[in-house]
Amino acid sequence: MIHSLFIINNTGDVFMEKHWKSVIHKSICDYFFEAQTKAGSPEDISPIIATPHHYLINIYRNQLYYVAVVTTEVPPLFVIEFLHRVVDVFEDYFQGCSESILKEHYVIVYELLDEMLDNGFPLAMEANILKELIKPPNFLRTITDTITGKTTGVSATLPTGQLSNVPWRRTGVKYTNNEAYFDVIEEVDAIIDKSGSTVTAEIQGYIDCMVKLSGMPDLTLTFVNPRFLDDVSFHPCIRFKRWETEKILSFVPPDGNFRLLSYHIGSNNMVAIPVYLKHNIFYREGSAGRFDVTVSQKTTMGKTVENLVLECPFPKAVLNVTLTPNQGKYTFDPVTKVMTWEVGRLETTRSPNIKGTINLQTGSPVPESNPTLSLQFTISTLAISGLKVNRLDMYGEKYKPFKGVKYLTKAGKFQVRT
Amino acid sequence: MTDSKYFTTTKKGEIFELKAELNSDKKEKKKEAVKKVIASMTVGKDVSALFPDVVNCMQTDNLELKKLVYLYLMNYAKSQPDMAIMAVNTFVKDCEDSNPLIRALAVRTMGCIRVDKITEYLCEPLRKCLKDEDPYVRKTAAVCVAKLHDINAQLVEDQGFLDLLRDLLSDSNPMVVANAVAAISEIMDASPNAASVLEMNSGTINKLLTALNECTEWGQVFILDSISNYTPKDEREAQSICERVTPRLAHANAAVVLSAVKVVMKLMEMLDTGGDYVTSLVKKLAPPLVTLLSAEPEIQYVALRNINLIVQKRSEILKNEMKVFFVKYNDPIYVKLEKLDIMIRLTSQSNIAQVLAELKEYATEVDVDFVRKSVRAIGRCAIKVEPAAERCVSTLLDLIQTKVNYVVQEAIVVIKDIFRKYPNKYESIIATLCENLDTLDEPEARASMIWIIGEYAERIDNADELLESFLEGFQDENTQVQLQLLTAIVKLFLKRPTDTQELVQQVLSLSTQDSDNPDLRDRGYIYWRLLSTDPAAAKEVVLAEKPLISEETDLIEPTLLDELICHISSLASVYHKPPNAFVEGRGGLRKVLPPKSEQAEGLVEELGAQEPTAAPPQPTVIPGADSLIGDLLDMDMGSGPSMMQQQMYPAQPAAPTPAGGSGGMDIFGEGLDNLLGGGSTGGDMLGGLGDIFGMPQTQSYVPPQEVWLPASKGKGLEITGTFARKNNQINMELTFTNKAMQPMSGFAVQFNKNSFGLMPAQVINIRTPLPPNQSASTSLPLNTQGPIQKMEPLTILQVAIKNNIDVFYMSTHVPLHVLFMEDGEMDKKIFLATWKDIPSPNEVQYTINNVPHNADTVSSKLRNNNVFTIAKRNVEGQDMLYQSLKLTNGIWILAELKIQPSNPSFVLSLKARAVDVYEAVKQVYENILHN
């Protein structure tokens, strides 16, 4: 299984290593560095690198590379999911996962990694179990510890969740305010072609929860229109049988923040496109080219598009742009050549526009093709697929919890070719 | 209070200070000191000098301190084995502790200390822990068995731990079951002996399926992978397993999803293809695969590599999901390239318009690799979807108009393929292509263009001028271009003999007299001979009608595909190679898809025993299967990846161009005979002609043929033979001579079990009947997937030959070097580490006398035989060569060759983990160096 883990920063320092079997010298990372120099950008490094005796499986998060070393035939997704989980646990423990934060908590990081795997097999991966074993650092605790003189961050008893059949929830949870919030979030991924017609559009949806309920609550969540959910991935807590037979989500929730399910609504369904772009972009040799883009609202079911940001990655040949927006402001990064226009709110009454000139570097040839624009936006109180929660019921506990459902639509990978 | 303080140290005597703190009386100070030590360790500083001091802190009630000390022990015990013994007592005591957490921790840590003496003490506590009342301890102990097996497999088997482990499969706690499964699969991977003890039956599978619903997501992956190795006894069982596994397709963990996909894909083989259940399964498989593509790019990549296999096996699953494979401009490049590949596989007449529009869009992107592949993809669409060919060609022409250098070159390469698929259809565009002649600077594009000119020479008025212009820089061209130019000019000459005589003479003399390249020279000579002896025959050979290329290029060969389907979700599925091709030390276990249920009964046992099937099915997908001669003569560039496949899976024969007049042209002996004699075979073509024409390759050492079966013993059949390695392929070169009075026919070959699992990769191809007093040669490709039995001496191979008269047995020696792999070049650092790692008793020295070469020749000679020189050093006037080689069964051999100038005796030192091979390796060195 997983043999070793190296954490490498942007400058190529292997600043953290953990071995679950025998020690592999960190010179193995040279193969990774080789792949790194070949790749155009950090994101382009192949996730799996073969070396004569080992395989390096890596992910890139928060400017750090997490490189796992395996020697035998293992499922790579298993390793990748593990690495994702490592990052999640770090973020959960330290509220961040940068190099300085990890260095600050070296010993805890090492203890955590040791607890997560044994001989390369997952041992305790659930955040709530780990937290019972190894206390997260916390300002308050530091103070009480210093006063009481007790500084152990390691529990001496076996975590309760470790063996229960609901490993995601610890026992004995108590809250004075019992509350459960559900956020239905939908991201629209779309490719719009030059003429404005939709090449492909799909929705990645998920329901993120914040559940703070005492005891062992058993929840059921029903939808007005569950037929939208035919391609779903569930948190392990959901009872699959009931979903299959009754289309009801029945589960004992984990404590705190978690993702209950994610779903996918594919391009075979009709997906509404909330905004529409009109654009006229061209380059000219020797003189200034033109850039003229207008955004207008399309299908939003009466809601307002907010936080609209338009990004335009220009090719290297572009020297700078001189633009005038009639709403919001724009910036141009001369290094990455990315123009970012922060439009803000999209009013129904007028369509924001930005126009001006593009200047090429002298001597560069006219770029072959126009840039692909990408859009970000949010529409609150709307799930663009139309998915609606019907009701939430709680069994197993006596108190009355406070419940809430919120809807939000966002742009995912929303790209407009020009 | 942060941990970074553990790194702030005073300038001098850090270790000394820590030592003092570790021996402090105050508990707190001690713990802080251990933390400092651990912190130094994590960044890779050597703090092993503190070993005794840290171990002294071990006996404590404080769990955190204990854990920290354990962490330290695991890291350094190996370097301080004697000291580590000091810790044993505490471990054994902790294994009896009342707190299950401490019991588990102790047994877990002990397993991580890879010191023999500690291992001895581990057995008893481990046995107890495997039966501990607390499931947490049991589950930790299960993993510990795997650890122990890794350290000392024999011990685990002798002590009966495998049985204890199997018992845990019926444990009441699903987490324990999951860990037992994980441990078992790791043990089975490492040692096939254990496989028999731990074999799954329908009872255990049932228990696993029950545990599946209740264990953690990671446990589910182990269980699903284990289930995928089980072959159900009938269709009903297969279906019931499928039913219980499909809910996992909706799991949030991508690894669980893909493992479930594997189980379903495999079991579907056993189900009735037309049945409703299979149809419903197919429907269920699409959504989870699509969902994986909306995850992080790393997950997408692995998913895409697997989807690539799945759509080749069952394209119906994703046939309606083309759009999810459309490329977003900010996808990482590795995702883009994979998506493109799958788009082509899913292209059909119904979606070609969309696909083409997308591809055209991609061809204007920035990333050069991606653009190239997109252009190539347009060509593949044209070949695949005939009605769209015209649109594809016009798209390609549009792209050529952009004049972007690499786009133009790539377009020309694919247009050549389109010409082969649709001959005489699109010649009108040749004029446009010719306009771009000057911009072509890549060999493949130049060669393609030259091929087009040669092929359509009669329609291009100035073909002679065009070809002549290439001829000026002939010497500087890449071999591929030279060969192509030679062929093209000969074609031109055959089509327009009157005004091109001068040109053809020029090219023939350039390739035969002024070239050092044997391939080019030989081809030149052949053409020369052909043209001077029998121009009519030449015309028939050179201008022979070329077989069409098939629609799908680069499909994975079906048997390999089936094997890879069994490995979905694993590294093999990412590399599209069977695991034994790249995982070290992996035995001959190969997975096969279960047979259709009708035959299941009889075959299950056979498959269970993991015997490779006796006669591998004939490969069928190779596009150029019947176009070998065409390829050899004028298609050196092949059609992209298909060429590689041909080399890996030698094709079945096709009757090559028949032509008269085989007499009087014995200058090339066998090779030419085969070319013209008719009735020769695919094996021959690869073996014989492959060398003479095309296929640039290094010249590896081929021992002279020796008599294996004298005519007196073979009832008139004499067999001489040798072994050779060509194009990554082991061949048995055989010459059959009929010295009897009657013709012979019905030849067949079989091998006895042997040390390296050699077996024929295809049936023997030989011209039959073999008339009296004639000989026939053939080259029989071998693979190493046969049954293995160690022979004494190692290299012996017993062969049985059958013909219409009798069966004959002969014994041959396989020269070891044909088993040296092309990837036997070890990294320098690894070489160094491995050299040190192998104990010195394994080192053996030989002296090789009378070598007439210097160090450089030696290293290049050896290099041609896949013995790689990793480093060269000059020590006191003598050259030291450090070399590595790898056998087909994954054994690495390291060598050091000491060469003194003016002394023809070399000293060869060998180091390997398996010493049995030394004698054979030394023999190889002698043969090669004396050759």
mmCIF file with all atom_site columns, C-alpha atoms in Angstrom, chain B residues 699-802:
data_model
loop_
_atom_site.group_PDB
_atom_site.id
_atom_site.type_symbol
_atom_site.label_atom_id
_atom_site.label_alt_id
_atom_site.label_comp_id
_atom_site.label_asym_id
_atom_site.label_entity_id
_atom_site.label_seq_id
_atom_site.pdbx_PDB_ins_code
_atom_site.Cartn_x
_atom_site.Cartn_y
_atom_site.Cartn_z
_atom_site.occupancy
_atom_site.B_iso_or_equiv
_atom_site.pdbx_formal_charge
_atom_site.auth_seq_id
_atom_site.auth_comp_id
_atom_site.auth_asym_id
_atom_site.auth_atom_id
_atom_site.pdbx_PDB_model_num
ATOM 1   C CA . GLN B 1 699 ? 22.162 -5.346  -33.847 1.00 0.00 ? 699 GLN B CA 1
ATOM 2   C CA . SER B 1 700 ? 21.972 -7.719  -30.986 1.00 0.00 ? 700 SER B CA 1
ATOM 3   C CA . TYR B 1 701 ? 24.146 -10.763 -30.755 1.00 0.00 ? 701 TYR B CA 1
ATOM 4   C CA . VAL B 1 702 ? 22.669 -13.853 -32.303 1.00 0.00 ? 702 VAL B CA 1
ATOM 5   C CA . PRO B 1 703 ? 24.591 -17.026 -31.695 1.00 0.00 ? 703 PRO B CA 1
ATOM 6   C CA . PRO B 1 704 ? 25.148 -19.095 -34.839 1.00 0.00 ? 704 PRO B CA 1
ATOM 7   C CA . GLN B 1 705 ? 22.587 -21.765 -35.495 1.00 0.00 ? 705 GLN B CA 1
ATOM 8   C CA . GLU B 1 706 ? 23.549 -25.137 -34.188 1.00 0.00 ? 706 GLU B CA 1
ATOM 9   C CA . VAL B 1 707 ? 22.136 -28.541 -34.858 1.00 0.00 ? 707 VAL B CA 1
ATOM 10  C CA . TRP B 1 708 ? 19.482 -29.306 -32.299 1.00 0.00 ? 708 TRP B CA 1
ATOM 11  C CA . LEU B 1 709 ? 18.047 -32.381 -33.891 1.00 0.00 ? 709 LEU B CA 1
ATOM 12  C CA . PRO B 1 710 ? 20.309 -34.405 -36.182 1.00 0.00 ? 710 PRO B CA 1
ATOM 13  C CA . ALA B 1 711 ? 18.609 -36.064 -39.126 1.00 0.00 ? 711 ALA B CA 1
ATOM 14  C CA . SER B 1 712 ? 19.530 -39.465 -37.773 1.00 0.00 ? 712 SER B CA 1
ATOM 15  C CA . LYS B 1 713 ? 17.383 -38.919 -34.707 1.00 0.00 ? 713 LYS B CA 1
ATOM 16  C CA . GLY B 1 714 ? 14.636 -36.994 -36.419 1.00 0.00 ? 714 GLY B CA 1
ATOM 17  C CA . LYS B 1 715 ? 13.694 -39.660 -38.946 1.00 0.00 ? 715 LYS B CA 1
ATOM 18  C CA . GLY B 1 716 ? 15.163 -37.510 -41.658 1.00 0.00 ? 716 GLY B CA 1
ATOM 19  C CA . LEU B 1 717 ? 14.224 -34.149 -40.151 1.00 0.00 ? 717 LEU B CA 1
ATOM 20  C CA . GLU B 1 718 ? 17.180 -32.007 -39.252 1.00 0.00 ? 718 GLU B CA 1
ATOM 21  C CA . ILE B 1 719 ? 16.634 -28.932 -37.166 1.00 0.00 ? 719 ILE B CA 1
ATOM 22  C CA . THR B 1 720 ? 19.165 -26.230 -36.570 1.00 0.00 ? 720 THR B CA 1
ATOM 23  C CA . GLY B 1 721 ? 18.345 -23.226 -34.584 1.00 0.00 ? 721 GLY B CA 1
ATOM 24  C CA . THR B 1 722 ? 19.248 -20.364 -32.347 1.00 0.00 ? 722 THR B CA 1
ATOM 25  C CA . PHE B 1 723 ? 17.606 -17.665 -30.287 1.00 0.00 ? 723 PHE B CA 1
ATOM 26  C CA . ALA B 1 724 ? 17.510 -13.972 -31.032 1.00 0.00 ? 724 ALA B CA 1
ATOM 27  C CA . ARG B 1 725 ? 15.978 -10.883 -29.540 1.00 0.00 ? 725 ARG B CA 1
ATOM 28  C CA . LYS B 1 726 ? 14.548 -8.367  -31.943 1.00 0.00 ? 726 LYS B CA 1
ATOM 29  C CA . ASN B 1 727 ? 12.233 -5.460  -31.362 1.00 0.00 ? 727 ASN B CA 1
ATOM 30  C CA . ASN B 1 728 ? 11.607 -6.432  -27.745 1.00 0.00 ? 728 ASN B CA 1
ATOM 31  C CA . GLN B 1 729 ? 10.633 -9.865  -28.869 1.00 0.00 ? 729 GLN B CA 1
ATOM 32  C CA . ILE B 1 730 ? 12.320 -13.157 -28.195 1.00 0.00 ? 730 ILE B CA 1
ATOM 33  C CA . ASN B 1 731 ? 12.448 -15.293 -31.301 1.00 0.00 ? 731 ASN B CA 1
ATOM 34  C CA . MET B 1 732 ? 13.438 -18.848 -31.860 1.00 0.00 ? 732 MET B CA 1
ATOM 35  C CA . GLU B 1 733 ? 15.075 -19.021 -35.250 1.00 0.00 ? 733 GLU B CA 1
ATOM 36  C CA . LEU B 1 734 ? 14.623 -22.451 -36.747 1.00 0.00 ? 734 LEU B CA 1
ATOM 37  C CA . THR B 1 735 ? 15.722 -24.084 -39.941 1.00 0.00 ? 735 THR B CA 1
ATOM 38  C CA . PHE B 1 736 ? 14.055 -27.328 -40.893 1.00 0.00 ? 736 PHE B CA 1
ATOM 39  C CA . THR B 1 737 ? 15.781 -29.545 -43.426 1.00 0.00 ? 737 THR B CA 1
ATOM 40  C CA . ASN B 1 738 ? 14.041 -32.508 -44.900 1.00 0.00 ? 738 ASN B CA 1
ATOM 41  C CA . LYS B 1 739 ? 16.595 -35.265 -45.502 1.00 0.00 ? 739 LYS B CA 1
ATOM 42  C CA . ALA B 1 740 ? 14.000 -37.965 -45.869 1.00 0.00 ? 740 ALA B CA 1
ATOM 43  C CA . MET B 1 741 ? 12.412 -39.204 -49.058 1.00 0.00 ? 741 MET B CA 1
ATOM 44  C CA . GLN B 1 742 ? 8.910  -37.899 -48.540 1.00 0.00 ? 742 GLN B CA 1
ATOM 45  C CA . PRO B 1 743 ? 7.532  -34.426 -47.980 1.00 0.00 ? 743 PRO B CA 1
ATOM 46  C CA . MET B 1 744 ? 6.892  -33.353 -44.414 1.00 0.00 ? 744 MET B CA 1
ATOM 47  C CA . SER B 1 745 ? 3.995  -31.341 -43.103 1.00 0.00 ? 745 SER B CA 1
ATOM 48  C CA . GLY B 1 746 ? 1.939  -30.625 -40.018 1.00 0.00 ? 746 GLY B CA 1
ATOM 49  C CA . PHE B 1 747 ? 4.665  -29.037 -37.951 1.00 0.00 ? 747 PHE B CA 1
ATOM 50  C CA . ALA B 1 748 ? 3.918  -28.051 -34.391 1.00 0.00 ? 748 ALA B CA 1
ATOM 51  C CA . VAL B 1 749 ? 6.063  -26.998 -31.477 1.00 0.00 ? 749 VAL B CA 1
ATOM 52  C CA . GLN B 1 750 ? 5.625  -27.302 -27.763 1.00 0.00 ? 750 GLN B CA 1
ATOM 53  C CA . PHE B 1 751 ? 7.875  -26.391 -24.863 1.00 0.00 ? 751 PHE B CA 1
ATOM 54  C CA . ASN B 1 752 ? 8.339  -28.158 -21.591 1.00 0.00 ? 752 ASN B CA 1
ATOM 55  C CA . LYS B 1 753 ? 8.033  -26.114 -18.406 1.00 0.00 ? 753 LYS B CA 1
ATOM 56  C CA . ASN B 1 754 ? 11.186 -24.085 -18.051 1.00 0.00 ? 754 ASN B CA 1
ATOM 57  C CA . SER B 1 755 ? 12.938 -21.637 -15.783 1.00 0.00 ? 755 SER B CA 1
ATOM 58  C CA . PHE B 1 756 ? 11.708 -18.503 -17.479 1.00 0.00 ? 756 PHE B CA 1
ATOM 59  C CA . GLY B 1 757 ? 8.232  -19.526 -18.568 1.00 0.00 ? 757 GLY B CA 1
ATOM 60  C CA . LEU B 1 758 ? 9.094  -19.375 -22.244 1.00 0.00 ? 758 LEU B CA 1
ATOM 61  C CA . MET B 1 759 ? 6.384  -20.520 -24.580 1.00 0.00 ? 759 MET B CA 1
ATOM 62  C CA . PRO B 1 760 ? 5.556  -19.961 -28.240 1.00 0.00 ? 760 PRO B CA 1
ATOM 63  C CA . ALA B 1 761 ? 3.536  -16.801 -28.720 1.00 0.00 ? 761 ALA B CA 1
ATOM 64  C CA . GLN B 1 762 ? 1.874  -18.162 -31.803 1.00 0.00 ? 762 GLN B CA 1
ATOM 65  C CA . VAL B 1 763 ? 1.665  -21.306 -33.814 1.00 0.00 ? 763 VAL B CA 1
ATOM 66  C CA . ILE B 1 764 ? 4.688  -22.059 -35.888 1.00 0.00 ? 764 ILE B CA 1
ATOM 67  C CA . ASN B 1 765 ? 4.552  -20.727 -39.405 1.00 0.00 ? 765 ASN B CA 1
ATOM 68  C CA . ILE B 1 766 ? 6.421  -22.776 -41.874 1.00 0.00 ? 766 ILE B CA 1
ATOM 69  C CA . ARG B 1 767 ? 5.996  -23.454 -45.510 1.00 0.00 ? 767 ARG B CA 1
ATOM 70  C CA . THR B 1 768 ? 4.459  -26.879 -45.875 1.00 0.00 ? 768 THR B CA 1
ATOM 71  C CA . PRO B 1 769 ? 4.742  -29.379 -47.230 1.00 0.00 ? 769 PRO B CA 1
ATOM 72  C CA . LEU B 1 770 ? 8.484  -29.386 -46.999 1.00 0.00 ? 770 LEU B CA 1
ATOM 73  C CA . PRO B 1 771 ? 9.709  -31.339 -50.011 1.00 0.00 ? 771 PRO B CA 1
ATOM 74  C CA . PRO B 1 772 ? 12.627 -33.763 -49.708 1.00 0.00 ? 772 PRO B CA 1
ATOM 75  C CA . ASN B 1 773 ? 16.068 -32.193 -49.742 1.00 0.00 ? 773 ASN B CA 1
ATOM 76  C CA . GLN B 1 774 ? 14.803 -28.720 -49.072 1.00 0.00 ? 774 GLN B CA 1
ATOM 77  C CA . SER B 1 775 ? 15.024 -26.505 -46.052 1.00 0.00 ? 775 SER B CA 1
ATOM 78  C CA . ALA B 1 776 ? 12.755 -23.874 -44.658 1.00 0.00 ? 776 ALA B CA 1
ATOM 79  C CA . SER B 1 777 ? 13.469 -21.304 -42.031 1.00 0.00 ? 777 SER B CA 1
ATOM 80  C CA . THR B 1 778 ? 11.145 -19.643 -39.672 1.00 0.00 ? 778 THR B CA 1
ATOM 81  C CA . SER B 1 779 ? 11.247 -17.397 -36.747 1.00 0.00 ? 779 SER B CA 1
ATOM 82  C CA . LEU B 1 780 ? 8.963  -18.296 -33.892 1.00 0.00 ? 780 LEU B CA 1
ATOM 83  C CA . PRO B 1 781 ? 8.115  -15.463 -31.500 1.00 0.00 ? 781 PRO B CA 1
ATOM 84  C CA . LEU B 1 782 ? 8.134  -16.510 -27.873 1.00 0.00 ? 782 LEU B CA 1
ATOM 85  C CA . ASN B 1 783 ? 6.637  -15.011 -24.774 1.00 0.00 ? 783 ASN B CA 1
ATOM 86  C CA . THR B 1 784 ? 7.370  -15.614 -21.136 1.00 0.00 ? 784 THR B CA 1
ATOM 87  C CA . GLN B 1 785 ? 3.922  -16.345 -19.840 1.00 0.00 ? 785 GLN B CA 1
ATOM 88  C CA . GLY B 1 786 ? 4.279  -20.079 -19.757 1.00 0.00 ? 786 GLY B CA 1
ATOM 89  C CA . PRO B 1 787 ? 4.480  -22.300 -16.706 1.00 0.00 ? 787 PRO B CA 1
ATOM 90  C CA . ILE B 1 788 ? 7.651  -21.975 -14.709 1.00 0.00 ? 788 ILE B CA 1
ATOM 91  C CA . GLN B 1 789 ? 9.847  -24.702 -13.374 1.00 0.00 ? 789 GLN B CA 1
ATOM 92  C CA . LYS B 1 790 ? 13.412 -24.206 -12.386 1.00 0.00 ? 790 LYS B CA 1
ATOM 93  C CA . MET B 1 791 ? 15.722 -26.219 -14.601 1.00 0.00 ? 791 MET B CA 1
ATOM 94  C CA . GLU B 1 792 ? 19.235 -27.393 -13.982 1.00 0.00 ? 792 GLU B CA 1
ATOM 95  C CA . PRO B 1 793 ? 21.140 -25.802 -15.595 1.00 0.00 ? 793 PRO B CA 1
ATOM 96  C CA . LEU B 1 794 ? 18.910 -22.795 -15.624 1.00 0.00 ? 794 LEU B CA 1
ATOM 97  C CA . THR B 1 795 ? 18.929 -22.095 -19.325 1.00 0.00 ? 795 THR B CA 1
ATOM 98  C CA . ILE B 1 796 ? 17.819 -25.447 -20.556 1.00 0.00 ? 796 ILE B CA 1
ATOM 99  C CA . LEU B 1 797 ? 14.700 -25.525 -22.691 1.00 0.00 ? 797 LEU B CA 1
ATOM 100 C CA . GLN B 1 798 ? 13.158 -28.795 -23.772 1.00 0.00 ? 798 GLN B CA 1
ATOM 101 C CA . VAL B 1 799 ? 11.313 -28.628 -27.037 1.00 0.00 ? 799 VAL B CA 1
ATOM 102 C CA . ALA B 1 800 ? 8.994  -31.104 -28.666 1.00 0.00 ? 800 ALA B CA 1
ATOM 103 C CA . ILE B 1 801 ? 8.527  -30.926 -32.416 1.00 0.00 ? 801 ILE B CA 1
ATOM 104 C CA . LYS B 1 802 ? 5.780  -32.746 -34.167 1.00 0.00 ? 802 LYS B CA 1
#
